[in-house]
mmCIF file of C-alpha atoms in Angstrom:
data_model
loop_
_atom_site.group_PDB
_atom_site.id
_atom_site.type_symbol
_atom_site.label_atom_id
_atom_site.label_comp_id
_atom_site.label_asym_id
_atom_site.label_seq_id
_atom_site.Cartn_x
_atom_site.Cartn_y
_atom_site.Cartn_z
ATOM 1 C CA UNK I 90 -0.244 -0.151 0.020
ATOM 2 C CA UNK I 91 0.958 3.441 -0.475
ATOM 3 C CA UNK I 92 1.144 4.877 3.130
ATOM 4 C CA UNK I 93 4.147 4.322 5.063
ATOM 5 C CA UNK I 94 2.904 3.588 8.324
ATOM 6 C CA UNK I 95 3.599 -0.246 9.402
ATOM 7 C CA UNK I 96 -0.116 -1.125 9.745
ATOM 8 C CA UNK I 97 -0.468 -0.565 5.765
ATOM 9 C CA UNK I 98 2.461 -3.063 5.106
ATOM 10 C CA UNK I 99 1.514 -6.817 4.981
ATOM 11 C CA UNK I 100 3.525 -7.893 7.689
ATOM 12 C CA UNK I 101 6.530 -10.437 6.948
ATOM 13 C CA UNK I 102 8.434 -8.601 4.353
ATOM 14 C CA UNK I 103 7.772 -8.529 0.380
ATOM 15 C CA UNK I 104 5.544 -11.102 -0.939
ATOM 16 C CA UNK I 105 8.207 -11.563 -3.843
ATOM 17 C CA UNK I 106 10.583 -12.993 -1.752
ATOM 18 C CA UNK I 107 8.604 -15.861 -0.574
ATOM 19 C CA UNK I 108 10.530 -19.046 -0.908
ATOM 20 C CA UNK I 109 8.235 -20.476 -3.686
ATOM 21 C CA UNK I 110 9.275 -22.536 -6.705
ATOM 22 C CA UNK I 111 7.104 -21.041 -9.682
ATOM 23 C CA UNK I 112 7.191 -24.053 -11.391
ATOM 24 C CA UNK I 113 5.468 -26.027 -8.779
ATOM 25 C CA UNK I 114 2.940 -23.134 -7.739
ATOM 26 C CA UNK I 115 1.605 -23.200 -11.537
ATOM 27 C CA UNK I 116 1.825 -26.967 -11.797
ATOM 28 C CA UNK I 117 0.274 -27.230 -8.691
ATOM 29 C CA UNK I 118 -2.358 -25.040 -9.264
ATOM 30 C CA UNK I 119 -3.272 -26.052 -12.864
ATOM 31 C CA UNK I 120 -3.245 -29.770 -11.948
ATOM 32 C CA UNK I 121 -6.077 -28.681 -9.182
ATOM 33 C CA UNK I 122 -7.941 -26.998 -11.496
ATOM 34 C CA UNK I 123 -7.784 -29.632 -14.208
ATOM 35 C CA UNK I 124 -8.205 -32.543 -12.030
ATOM 36 C CA UNK I 125 -11.617 -30.648 -10.746
ATOM 37 C CA UNK I 126 -13.130 -29.978 -14.015
ATOM 38 C CA UNK I 127 -12.706 -33.137 -15.315
ATOM 39 C CA UNK I 128 -13.934 -35.103 -12.095
ATOM 40 C CA UNK I 129 -16.931 -32.782 -12.001
ATOM 41 C CA UNK I 130 -17.490 -33.163 -15.792
ATOM 42 C CA UNK I 131 -17.539 -37.240 -15.301
ATOM 43 C CA UNK I 132 -19.327 -37.550 -12.100
ATOM 44 C CA UNK I 133 -21.320 -34.333 -11.872
ATOM 45 C CA UNK I 134 -24.286 -34.473 -14.090
ATOM 46 C CA UNK I 135 -26.968 -32.823 -12.448
ATOM 47 C CA UNK I 136 -27.482 -29.937 -10.099
ATOM 48 C CA UNK I 137 -27.311 -30.995 -6.537
ATOM 49 C CA UNK I 138 -27.214 -27.214 -4.927
ATOM 50 C CA UNK I 139 -30.519 -26.145 -3.339
ATOM 51 C CA UNK I 140 -29.746 -22.674 -2.498
ATOM 52 C CA UNK I 141 -31.775 -20.984 0.293
ATOM 53 C CA UNK I 142 -34.180 -23.948 0.235
ATOM 54 C CA UNK I 143 -31.092 -26.094 1.977
ATOM 55 C CA UNK I 144 -29.650 -26.443 5.857
ATOM 56 C CA UNK I 145 -30.339 -28.514 8.483
ATOM 57 C CA UNK I 146 -32.448 -26.360 11.274
ATOM 58 C CA UNK I 147 -30.386 -25.453 14.441
ATOM 59 C CA UNK I 148 -32.644 -25.994 17.883
ATOM 60 C CA UNK I 149 -35.216 -23.548 18.371
ATOM 61 C CA UNK I 150 -33.843 -22.148 21.617
ATOM 62 C CA UNK I 151 -30.657 -20.981 19.789
ATOM 63 C CA UNK I 152 -33.331 -19.416 17.114
ATOM 64 C CA UNK I 153 -34.836 -17.558 19.637
ATOM 65 C CA UNK I 154 -31.786 -16.305 20.968
ATOM 66 C CA UNK I 155 -30.479 -14.933 17.836
ATOM 67 C CA UNK I 156 -33.789 -13.612 16.766
ATOM 68 C CA UNK I 157 -34.066 -12.132 20.534
ATOM 69 C CA UNK I 158 -34.542 -8.333 20.784
ATOM 70 C CA UNK I 159 -32.211 -8.106 23.512
ATOM 71 C CA UNK I 160 -29.395 -10.054 21.641
ATOM 72 C CA UNK I 161 -29.904 -7.742 18.493
ATOM 73 C CA UNK I 162 -29.843 -4.533 20.600
ATOM 74 C CA UNK I 163 -26.847 -5.570 22.315
ATOM 75 C CA UNK I 164 -25.189 -6.117 18.869
ATOM 76 C CA UNK I 165 -26.114 -3.325 17.462
ATOM 77 C CA UNK I 166 -24.935 -1.298 20.706
ATOM 78 C CA UNK I 167 -21.578 -3.255 20.336
ATOM 79 C CA UNK I 168 -21.021 -1.823 16.792
ATOM 80 C CA UNK I 169 -22.280 1.611 17.494
ATOM 81 C CA UNK I 170 -19.676 1.880 20.710
ATOM 82 C CA UNK I 171 -16.747 0.444 18.580
ATOM 83 C CA UNK I 172 -17.514 3.208 16.124
ATOM 84 C CA UNK I 173 -17.666 5.586 18.973
ATOM 85 C CA UNK I 174 -14.429 5.135 19.894
ATOM 86 C CA UNK I 175 -12.990 4.866 16.404
ATOM 87 C CA UNK I 176 -14.350 8.656 15.948
ATOM 88 C CA UNK I 177 -12.850 9.818 19.230
ATOM 89 C CA UNK I 178 -9.561 8.359 18.700
ATOM 90 C CA UNK I 179 -9.740 10.214 14.860
ATOM 91 C CA UNK I 180 -10.868 13.419 16.634
ATOM 92 C CA UNK I 181 -8.676 13.540 19.864
ATOM 93 C CA UNK I 182 -5.718 10.866 19.237
ATOM 94 C CA UNK I 183 -2.736 11.805 18.024
ATOM 95 C CA UNK I 184 -2.614 11.932 13.733
ATOM 96 C CA UNK I 185 0.289 9.137 13.984
ATOM 97 C CA UNK I 186 -1.017 5.639 12.713
ATOM 98 C CA UNK I 187 1.805 3.835 14.625
ATOM 99 C CA UNK I 188 0.154 5.374 18.335
ATOM 100 C CA UNK I 189 -3.625 5.761 17.438
ATOM 101 C CA UNK I 190 -5.366 3.029 16.716
ATOM 102 C CA UNK I 191 -7.992 4.150 14.099
ATOM 103 C CA UNK I 192 -6.407 3.398 11.102
ATOM 104 C CA UNK I 193 -5.731 -0.017 12.305
ATOM 105 C CA UNK I 194 -9.367 -0.394 13.375
ATOM 106 C CA UNK I 195 -10.665 0.486 9.608
ATOM 107 C CA UNK I 196 -8.058 -1.007 7.942
ATOM 108 C CA UNK I 197 -7.388 -4.200 9.803
ATOM 109 C CA UNK I 198 -10.062 -5.014 11.975
ATOM 110 C CA UNK I 199 -13.028 -3.862 10.005
ATOM 111 C CA UNK I 200 -12.100 -4.320 6.206
ATOM 112 C CA UNK I 201 -9.989 -7.463 6.686
ATOM 113 C CA UNK I 202 -11.755 -9.050 10.015
ATOM 114 C CA UNK I 203 -14.877 -8.941 8.295
ATOM 115 C CA UNK I 204 -13.566 -11.783 6.170
ATOM 116 C CA UNK I 205 -13.360 -14.196 8.796
ATOM 117 C CA UNK I 206 -16.249 -12.994 10.843
ATOM 118 C CA UNK I 207 -18.387 -13.120 7.964
ATOM 119 C CA UNK I 208 -17.335 -16.637 7.056
ATOM 120 C CA UNK I 209 -17.740 -18.136 10.327
ATOM 121 C CA UNK I 210 -20.926 -16.579 11.931
ATOM 122 C CA UNK I 211 -22.821 -15.036 8.708
ATOM 123 C CA UNK I 212 -24.314 -11.780 8.665
ATOM 124 C CA UNK I 213 -22.656 -10.114 11.133
ATOM 125 C CA UNK I 214 -22.208 -6.591 9.702
ATOM 126 C CA UNK I 215 -25.754 -5.948 9.330
ATOM 127 C CA UNK I 216 -26.270 -6.702 13.247
ATOM 128 C CA UNK I 217 -23.496 -4.726 14.273
ATOM 129 C CA UNK I 218 -24.001 -1.891 11.463
ATOM 130 C CA UNK I 219 -23.532 1.476 13.362
ATOM 131 C CA UNK I 220 -25.526 3.256 10.668
ATOM 132 C CA UNK I 221 -28.571 0.812 11.391
ATOM 133 C CA UNK I 222 -28.537 2.498 14.822
ATOM 134 C CA UNK I 223 -28.191 5.611 13.938
ATOM 135 C CA UNK I 224 -31.185 5.325 11.353
ATOM 136 C CA UNK I 225 -33.215 3.907 14.144
ATOM 137 C CA UNK I 226 -32.616 6.849 16.136
ATOM 138 C CA UNK I 227 -34.132 9.270 13.731
ATOM 139 C CA UNK I 228 -38.268 9.726 12.482
ATOM 140 C CA UNK I 229 -38.773 7.428 9.880
ATOM 141 C CA UNK I 230 -39.852 8.378 6.574
ATOM 142 C CA UNK I 231 -43.904 8.694 5.997
ATOM 143 C CA UNK I 232 -43.744 7.120 2.550
ATOM 144 C CA UNK I 233 -40.198 5.499 1.820
ATOM 145 C CA UNK I 234 -39.822 5.240 -1.694
ATOM 146 C CA UNK I 235 -39.128 1.754 -3.023
ATOM 147 C CA UNK I 236 -35.390 0.998 -4.504
ATOM 148 C CA UNK I 237 -35.901 0.800 -8.064
ATOM 149 C CA UNK I 238 -35.024 -2.540 -9.293
ATOM 150 C CA UNK I 239 -32.104 -1.850 -11.616
ATOM 151 C CA UNK I 240 -30.190 -0.280 -8.921
ATOM 152 C CA UNK I 241 -29.398 -3.528 -7.519
ATOM 153 C CA UNK I 242 -25.992 -2.938 -5.267
ATOM 154 C CA UNK I 243 -24.279 -0.539 -7.721
ATOM 155 C CA UNK I 244 -24.135 2.021 -4.948
ATOM 156 C CA UNK I 245 -22.319 -0.007 -2.944
ATOM 157 C CA UNK I 246 -19.798 -1.241 -5.706
ATOM 158 C CA UNK I 247 -19.100 2.419 -6.051
ATOM 159 C CA UNK I 248 -18.691 2.643 -2.482
ATOM 160 C CA UNK I 249 -15.891 -0.094 -2.462
ATOM 161 C CA UNK I 250 -13.964 0.803 -5.255
ATOM 162 C CA UNK I 251 -13.928 4.330 -3.056
ATOM 163 C CA UNK I 252 -12.608 2.636 -0.222
ATOM 164 C CA UNK I 253 -9.993 0.614 -2.275
ATOM 165 C CA UNK I 254 -8.865 3.923 -3.537
ATOM 166 C CA UNK I 255 -8.457 5.239 -0.302
ATOM 167 C CA UNK I 256 -6.455 2.510 1.053
ATOM 168 C CA UNK I 257 -4.273 1.719 -1.866
ATOM 169 C CA UNK I 258 -3.955 5.075 -3.759
ATOM 170 C CA UNK I 259 -4.845 8.232 -1.564
ATOM 171 C CA UNK I 260 -2.000 10.186 -0.709
ATOM 172 C CA UNK I 261 -2.314 9.621 2.951
ATOM 173 C CA UNK I 262 -4.701 7.284 3.793
ATOM 174 C CA UNK I 263 -4.121 6.340 7.377
ATOM 175 C CA UNK I 264 -4.164 10.286 8.271
ATOM 176 C CA UNK I 265 -7.100 11.053 10.504
ATOM 177 C CA UNK I 266 -8.384 13.537 8.501
ATOM 178 C CA UNK I 267 -8.491 11.248 5.123
ATOM 179 C CA UNK I 268 -10.296 8.700 7.428
ATOM 180 C CA UNK I 269 -12.654 11.396 9.061
ATOM 181 C CA UNK I 270 -13.510 12.758 5.482
ATOM 182 C CA UNK I 271 -14.389 9.013 4.380
ATOM 183 C CA UNK I 272 -16.418 8.106 7.315
ATOM 184 C CA UNK I 273 -18.245 11.426 6.822
ATOM 185 C CA UNK I 274 -18.963 10.548 3.317
ATOM 186 C CA UNK I 275 -20.265 6.954 4.451
ATOM 187 C CA UNK I 276 -22.373 8.381 6.977
ATOM 188 C CA UNK I 277 -23.791 11.052 5.212
ATOM 189 C CA UNK I 278 -24.820 8.945 1.810
ATOM 190 C CA UNK I 279 -26.325 5.962 4.241
ATOM 191 C CA UNK I 280 -28.735 8.297 6.052
ATOM 192 C CA UNK I 281 -29.397 10.307 3.438
ATOM 193 C CA UNK I 282 -30.211 7.142 1.251
ATOM 194 C CA UNK I 283 -32.299 5.552 4.283
ATOM 195 C CA UNK I 284 -34.290 8.988 4.729
ATOM 196 C CA UNK I 285 -35.313 8.359 1.167
ATOM 197 C CA UNK I 286 -35.547 4.776 1.080
ATOM 198 C CA UNK I 287 -35.929 3.299 4.361
ATOM 199 C CA UNK I 288 -33.528 0.692 6.034
ATOM 200 C CA UNK I 289 -33.321 -1.581 2.932
ATOM 201 C CA UNK I 290 -30.951 1.513 1.196
ATOM 202 C CA UNK I 291 -28.057 -0.329 3.676
ATOM 203 C CA UNK I 292 -28.475 -3.953 2.064
ATOM 204 C CA UNK I 293 -27.889 -2.407 -1.315
ATOM 205 C CA UNK I 294 -25.817 0.726 -0.596
ATOM 206 C CA UNK I 295 -23.408 0.206 2.378
ATOM 207 C CA UNK I 296 -20.173 -1.188 1.083
ATOM 208 C CA UNK I 297 -19.304 -2.826 3.948
ATOM 209 C CA UNK I 298 -22.578 -4.317 4.756
ATOM 210 C CA UNK I 299 -22.778 -5.937 0.894
ATOM 211 C CA UNK I 300 -19.268 -6.847 1.535
ATOM 212 C CA UNK I 301 -20.001 -8.728 4.487
ATOM 213 C CA UNK I 302 -22.983 -10.048 3.192
ATOM 214 C CA UNK I 303 -21.609 -11.489 0.289
ATOM 215 C CA UNK I 304 -18.731 -13.178 2.206
ATOM 216 C CA UNK I 305 -21.528 -14.962 4.576
ATOM 217 C CA UNK I 306 -22.965 -16.637 1.321
ATOM 218 C CA UNK I 307 -19.640 -19.192 1.994
ATOM 219 C CA UNK I 308 -20.707 -19.252 5.979
ATOM 220 C CA UNK I 309 -21.904 -22.552 7.108
ATOM 221 C CA UNK I 310 -24.650 -20.581 9.002
ATOM 222 C CA UNK I 311 -27.265 -18.956 7.199
ATOM 223 C CA UNK I 312 -31.042 -18.700 6.915
ATOM 224 C CA UNK I 313 -33.686 -20.420 4.766
ATOM 225 C CA UNK I 314 -36.271 -18.711 2.788
ATOM 226 C CA UNK I 315 -38.430 -19.389 5.293
ATOM 227 C CA UNK I 316 -36.116 -17.349 7.764
ATOM 228 C CA UNK I 317 -35.295 -20.577 9.723
ATOM 229 C CA UNK I 318 -31.566 -20.368 11.173
ATOM 230 C CA UNK I 319 -29.738 -23.415 9.467
ATOM 231 C CA UNK I 320 -26.521 -25.038 9.137
ATOM 232 C CA UNK I 321 -25.939 -25.706 5.125
ATOM 233 C CA UNK I 322 -23.199 -26.222 3.113
ATOM 234 C CA UNK I 323 -21.179 -23.119 1.714
ATOM 235 C CA UNK I 324 -22.229 -24.170 -1.700
ATOM 236 C CA UNK I 325 -26.224 -23.897 -0.934
ATOM 237 C CA UNK I 326 -25.340 -20.630 0.397
ATOM 238 C CA UNK I 327 -23.422 -19.225 -2.561
ATOM 239 C CA UNK I 328 -26.174 -20.865 -5.230
ATOM 240 C CA UNK I 329 -28.416 -18.505 -3.085
ATOM 241 C CA UNK I 330 -26.780 -15.238 -4.274
ATOM 242 C CA UNK I 331 -29.236 -13.281 -6.004
ATOM 243 C CA UNK I 332 -28.771 -11.918 -9.575
ATOM 244 C CA UNK I 333 -29.133 -8.423 -8.662
ATOM 245 C CA UNK I 334 -27.668 -5.821 -10.984
ATOM 246 C CA UNK I 335 -24.240 -4.550 -9.333
ATOM 247 C CA UNK I 336 -23.246 -7.988 -8.399
ATOM 248 C CA UNK I 337 -20.638 -8.849 -11.196
ATOM 249 C CA UNK I 338 -19.377 -5.026 -10.546
ATOM 250 C CA UNK I 339 -18.915 -5.323 -6.889
ATOM 251 C CA UNK I 340 -16.979 -8.820 -7.574
ATOM 252 C CA UNK I 341 -14.960 -7.124 -9.918
ATOM 253 C CA UNK I 342 -13.882 -4.634 -7.476
ATOM 254 C CA UNK I 343 -13.530 -6.857 -4.888
ATOM 255 C CA UNK I 344 -11.048 -9.263 -7.176
ATOM 256 C CA UNK I 345 -9.151 -6.107 -9.135
ATOM 257 C CA UNK I 346 -8.212 -3.960 -5.924
ATOM 258 C CA UNK I 347 -6.914 -7.360 -3.998
ATOM 259 C CA UNK I 348 -4.828 -7.899 -7.646
ATOM 260 C CA UNK I 349 -3.729 -3.808 -7.521
ATOM 261 C CA UNK I 350 -2.596 -4.698 -3.981
ATOM 262 C CA UNK I 351 -0.366 -7.233 -5.252
ATOM 263 C CA UNK I 352 1.148 -5.194 -7.932
ATOM 264 C CA UNK I 353 1.684 -2.067 -5.520
ATOM 265 C CA UNK I 354 4.687 -3.440 -3.490
ATOM 266 C CA UNK I 355 6.404 -4.888 -6.319
ATOM 267 C CA UNK I 356 9.902 -2.559 -6.941
ATOM 268 C CA UNK I 357 9.290 -1.859 -10.740
ATOM 269 C CA UNK I 358 5.669 -0.504 -9.849
ATOM 270 C CA UNK I 359 6.968 1.501 -6.719
ATOM 271 C CA UNK I 360 9.746 2.890 -9.205
ATOM 272 C CA UNK I 361 7.097 3.803 -11.648
ATOM 273 C CA UNK I 362 5.071 5.641 -9.078
ATOM 274 C CA UNK I 363 8.173 7.712 -7.990
ATOM 275 C CA UNK I 364 9.287 8.742 -11.444
ATOM 276 C CA UNK I 365 5.749 8.917 -13.192
ATOM 277 C CA UNK I 366 5.047 12.691 -14.685
ATOM 278 C CA UNK I 367 1.756 12.184 -13.475
ATOM 279 C CA UNK I 368 2.587 12.016 -9.529
ATOM 280 C CA UNK I 369 2.301 9.056 -7.154
ATOM 281 C CA UNK I 370 -1.753 9.519 -6.776
ATOM 282 C CA UNK I 371 -3.015 9.909 -10.106
ATOM 283 C CA UNK I 372 -0.339 6.730 -11.409
ATOM 284 C CA UNK I 373 -1.815 4.721 -8.438
ATOM 285 C CA UNK I 374 -5.416 5.451 -9.190
ATOM 286 C CA UNK I 375 -4.829 4.404 -13.025
ATOM 287 C CA UNK I 376 -3.268 1.304 -12.019
ATOM 288 C CA UNK I 377 -6.327 0.411 -9.788
ATOM 289 C CA UNK I 378 -8.891 1.157 -12.615
ATOM 290 C CA UNK I 379 -7.210 -0.658 -14.815
ATOM 291 C CA UNK I 380 -6.655 -3.951 -12.691
ATOM 292 C CA UNK I 381 -10.381 -3.335 -11.999
ATOM 293 C CA UNK I 382 -11.189 -3.056 -15.427
ATOM 294 C CA UNK I 383 -8.919 -5.763 -16.719
ATOM 295 C CA UNK I 384 -10.843 -8.281 -14.637
ATOM 296 C CA UNK I 385 -14.417 -7.335 -15.550
ATOM 297 C CA UNK I 386 -13.146 -7.637 -19.093
ATOM 298 C CA UNK I 387 -11.769 -11.034 -18.939
ATOM 299 C CA UNK I 388 -15.199 -11.859 -17.229
ATOM 300 C CA UNK I 389 -17.305 -9.730 -19.857
ATOM 301 C CA UNK I 390 -15.810 -11.657 -22.667
ATOM 302 C CA UNK I 391 -16.276 -15.133 -20.854
ATOM 303 C CA UNK I 392 -19.948 -13.750 -20.340
ATOM 304 C CA UNK I 393 -20.200 -12.686 -24.366
ATOM 305 C CA UNK I 394 -18.780 -16.506 -25.428
ATOM 306 C CA UNK I 395 -21.209 -18.102 -22.992
ATOM 307 C CA UNK I 396 -23.905 -16.157 -24.586
ATOM 308 C CA UNK I 397 -22.809 -17.498 -27.985
ATOM 309 C CA UNK I 398 -22.861 -20.807 -27.058
ATOM 310 C CA UNK I 399 -26.418 -20.547 -25.858
ATOM 311 C CA UNK I 400 -28.718 -17.750 -26.872
ATOM 312 C CA UNK I 401 -31.340 -19.588 -24.265
ATOM 313 C CA UNK I 402 -28.670 -17.750 -21.468
ATOM 314 C CA UNK I 403 -30.561 -14.540 -20.988
ATOM 315 C CA UNK I 404 -28.185 -13.282 -18.318
ATOM 316 C CA UNK I 405 -24.805 -14.979 -18.339
ATOM 317 C CA UNK I 406 -23.014 -11.939 -16.894
ATOM 318 C CA UNK I 407 -25.013 -12.426 -13.626
ATOM 319 C CA UNK I 408 -25.704 -16.165 -13.954
ATOM 320 C CA UNK I 409 -22.090 -17.400 -12.962
ATOM 321 C CA UNK I 410 -21.066 -14.139 -10.897
ATOM 322 C CA UNK I 411 -21.494 -16.209 -7.859
ATOM 323 C CA UNK I 412 -18.391 -18.303 -8.877
ATOM 324 C CA UNK I 413 -16.424 -15.698 -8.658
ATOM 325 C CA UNK I 414 -16.718 -15.035 -5.107
ATOM 326 C CA UNK I 415 -14.908 -18.012 -3.616
ATOM 327 C CA UNK I 416 -11.956 -16.710 -5.568
ATOM 328 C CA UNK I 417 -12.394 -13.306 -3.845
ATOM 329 C CA UNK I 418 -12.078 -14.914 -0.675
ATOM 330 C CA UNK I 419 -9.055 -16.645 -1.896
ATOM 331 C CA UNK I 420 -7.511 -13.463 -2.755
ATOM 332 C CA UNK I 421 -8.336 -11.671 0.309
ATOM 333 C CA UNK I 422 -7.196 -14.182 2.498
ATOM 334 C CA UNK I 423 -3.265 -14.697 0.615
ATOM 335 C CA UNK I 424 -3.162 -11.204 0.340
ATOM 336 C CA UNK I 425 -4.456 -10.103 4.361
ATOM 337 C CA UNK I 426 -3.460 -13.014 6.393
ATOM 338 C CA UNK I 427 -0.258 -11.850 7.644
ATOM 339 C CA UNK I 428 -1.442 -8.373 7.974
ATOM 340 C CA UNK I 429 -4.639 -9.413 10.281
ATOM 341 C CA UNK I 430 -2.679 -11.732 12.524
ATOM 342 C CA UNK I 431 -0.003 -9.048 13.184
ATOM 343 C CA UNK I 432 -1.350 -6.009 12.899
ATOM 344 C CA UNK I 433 -5.134 -6.783 14.446
ATOM 345 C CA UNK I 434 -3.650 -7.586 17.928
ATOM 346 C CA UNK I 435 -1.103 -4.583 17.729
ATOM 347 C CA UNK I 436 -4.223 -2.347 16.962
ATOM 348 C CA UNK I 437 -6.169 -3.797 19.962
ATOM 349 C CA UNK I 438 -3.257 -3.182 22.733
ATOM 350 C CA UNK I 439 -3.203 0.604 21.182
ATOM 351 C CA UNK I 440 -7.157 0.638 21.616
ATOM 352 C CA UNK I 441 -6.340 -0.627 25.538
ATOM 353 C CA UNK I 442 -3.714 1.841 26.202
ATOM 354 C CA UNK I 443 -0.609 0.384 25.176
ATOM 355 C CA UNK I 444 1.666 2.956 23.833
ATOM 356 C CA UNK I 445 4.065 2.141 20.732
ATOM 357 C CA UNK I 446 2.651 -1.349 20.875
ATOM 358 C CA UNK I 447 4.885 -3.879 18.805
ATOM 359 C CA UNK I 448 3.015 -6.158 16.681
ATOM 360 C CA UNK I 449 3.210 -9.800 17.185
ATOM 361 C CA UNK I 450 5.707 -12.191 15.519
ATOM 362 C CA UNK I 451 4.162 -13.637 12.413
ATOM 363 C CA UNK I 452 2.832 -17.262 13.145
ATOM 364 C CA UNK I 453 4.113 -18.634 9.823
ATOM 365 C CA UNK I 454 7.632 -18.857 8.626
ATOM 366 C CA UNK I 455 7.955 -17.781 5.247
ATOM 367 C CA UNK I 456 7.838 -20.943 3.526
ATOM 368 C CA UNK I 457 4.497 -21.687 5.474
ATOM 369 C CA UNK I 458 3.197 -18.417 4.396
ATOM 370 C CA UNK I 459 3.760 -18.783 0.457
ATOM 371 C CA UNK I 460 1.999 -22.242 1.161
ATOM 372 C CA UNK I 461 -0.858 -20.710 2.827
ATOM 373 C CA UNK I 462 -1.148 -18.091 0.150
ATOM 374 C CA UNK I 463 -1.133 -20.341 -2.767
ATOM 375 C CA UNK I 464 -3.387 -23.418 -1.024
ATOM 376 C CA UNK I 465 -5.956 -20.311 -0.277
ATOM 377 C CA UNK I 466 -5.856 -18.761 -4.464
ATOM 378 C CA UNK I 467 -6.437 -22.506 -5.693
ATOM 379 C CA UNK I 468 -8.933 -23.385 -3.223
ATOM 380 C CA UNK I 469 -10.715 -20.426 -4.011
ATOM 381 C CA UNK I 470 -10.539 -21.383 -7.841
ATOM 382 C CA UNK I 471 -11.462 -24.689 -7.087
ATOM 383 C CA UNK I 472 -14.775 -24.132 -5.102
ATOM 384 C CA UNK I 473 -15.257 -21.347 -8.112
ATOM 385 C CA UNK I 474 -15.086 -24.270 -10.819
ATOM 386 C CA UNK I 475 -17.870 -26.276 -8.750
ATOM 387 C CA UNK I 476 -20.052 -23.725 -8.230
ATOM 388 C CA UNK I 477 -19.825 -22.839 -11.734
ATOM 389 C CA UNK I 478 -20.242 -26.347 -12.742
ATOM 390 C CA UNK I 479 -23.601 -26.895 -10.695
ATOM 391 C CA UNK I 480 -25.020 -24.172 -12.332
ATOM 392 C CA UNK I 481 -23.898 -25.175 -15.954
ATOM 393 C CA UNK I 482 -25.348 -28.009 -15.730
ATOM 394 C CA UNK I 483 -28.730 -26.812 -14.501
ATOM 395 C CA UNK I 484 -28.774 -23.911 -17.249
ATOM 396 C CA UNK I 485 -27.245 -26.055 -20.253
ATOM 397 C CA UNK I 486 -28.555 -29.331 -21.961
ATOM 398 C CA UNK I 487 -26.904 -32.049 -20.659
ATOM 399 C CA UNK I 488 -25.217 -32.765 -23.642
ATOM 400 C CA UNK I 489 -23.340 -29.282 -23.458
ATOM 401 C CA UNK I 490 -23.110 -28.424 -20.051
ATOM 402 C CA UNK I 491 -19.554 -29.322 -20.210
ATOM 403 C CA UNK I 492 -18.506 -27.457 -23.334
ATOM 404 C CA UNK I 493 -20.532 -24.702 -21.734
ATOM 405 C CA UNK I 494 -18.201 -24.463 -18.906
ATOM 406 C CA UNK I 495 -14.951 -24.384 -20.949
ATOM 407 C CA UNK I 496 -15.115 -20.202 -21.333
ATOM 408 C CA UNK I 497 -15.369 -20.525 -17.287
ATOM 409 C CA UNK I 498 -12.396 -22.900 -17.001
ATOM 410 C CA UNK I 499 -10.243 -20.961 -18.918
ATOM 411 C CA UNK I 500 -11.125 -17.599 -17.288
ATOM 412 C CA UNK I 501 -10.410 -19.534 -14.073
ATOM 413 C CA UNK I 502 -6.875 -20.603 -15.063
ATOM 414 C CA UNK I 503 -6.253 -16.878 -16.338
ATOM 415 C CA UNK I 504 -7.296 -15.639 -12.629
ATOM 416 C CA UNK I 505 -5.139 -18.071 -10.929
ATOM 417 C CA UNK I 506 -2.276 -17.726 -12.543
ATOM 418 C CA UNK I 507 -2.343 -13.952 -12.504
ATOM 419 C CA UNK I 508 -2.987 -14.314 -8.547
ATOM 420 C CA UNK I 509 -0.037 -16.990 -8.436
ATOM 421 C CA UNK I 510 2.019 -14.902 -10.267
ATOM 422 C CA UNK I 511 1.294 -12.045 -8.232
ATOM 423 C CA UNK I 512 2.651 -13.612 -4.954
ATOM 424 C CA UNK I 513 6.248 -14.753 -6.802
ATOM 425 C CA UNK I 514 7.191 -12.173 -9.520
#
């Protein structure tokens, strides 16, 4: 990342120095994808995922506890208290990320911490969201206007892109002024939208809530269509992802911004930023937008090929977009694991009053970290192949189901090779 603060570095040195053989990394990744594709084509001839109709109900007592007003109020209060603490640190604390936990709270505990929290617990940010709590204290609109169907989650995609720019391209992303400005924009947008459209606005426009909701599709804890709390296969949760406008844009922002984050600490790119006549901020912005556009263009090319192969497939862009979510999660784990396990505890120590708190030692040696990163990327792509195959056998005639996946398989290979390349080049 562009800020010099230690919390905006990714832990153990440079990823480009990891002790990893490019040949074995690429060969292992390709073998995993190829074997998965071949096995699915031979053994998986009909759709097995049931989306929001699947899941084993949890005990009724646990359901009542989860749905109790007191539980929801306590969670909303906890989220509001944490947000207030961050705000006070930004307003009253030193403008130094090595002594002020606010930047770590936003970039590490919130942004990165939502990944394991949502994967394990489901829709956590919807329950903790301080903007929902603040909106509940304001007068409700007399006649809230329904959200336009074409809006989808496009506002959230724009918000996530803005946050990615703040993190990766802004001139001073860890400064109190920068963070206060971003939080003010986020709050104003959220409250004004909710005043016009009601609380449903947050589910479509709040970038962190939409981010958490998409990650929660892979959680074993979820809700059936009838509202029952269930344990389910993450594939069923993934299959239940609504094909809403803006889904492709949101996932491409997640993939592209994480890919650019991998590029941003490459020595050659750092030299480009320092010598570009446009200046580092404009050059970093163009790099970020280019990465997102490249990810989107590859997926659009794949979707266009699918459309040519089957004229009955009316919405190829959104029909398979859910299969990109495991890939995005794999990239997030690969790029942010070390940051979370080192700077997360350091941020908490600063928040409780420890001055100049040292970051804990990384839990993995460089070799172990390299293995984890490649495994995360490959696992995400294999899960994406499985999700795409199940959707393909549902949408294509049996004789063309495997052939219909070839563009997606080629896309998965391209994303995999690119993701691993960012780790080792």
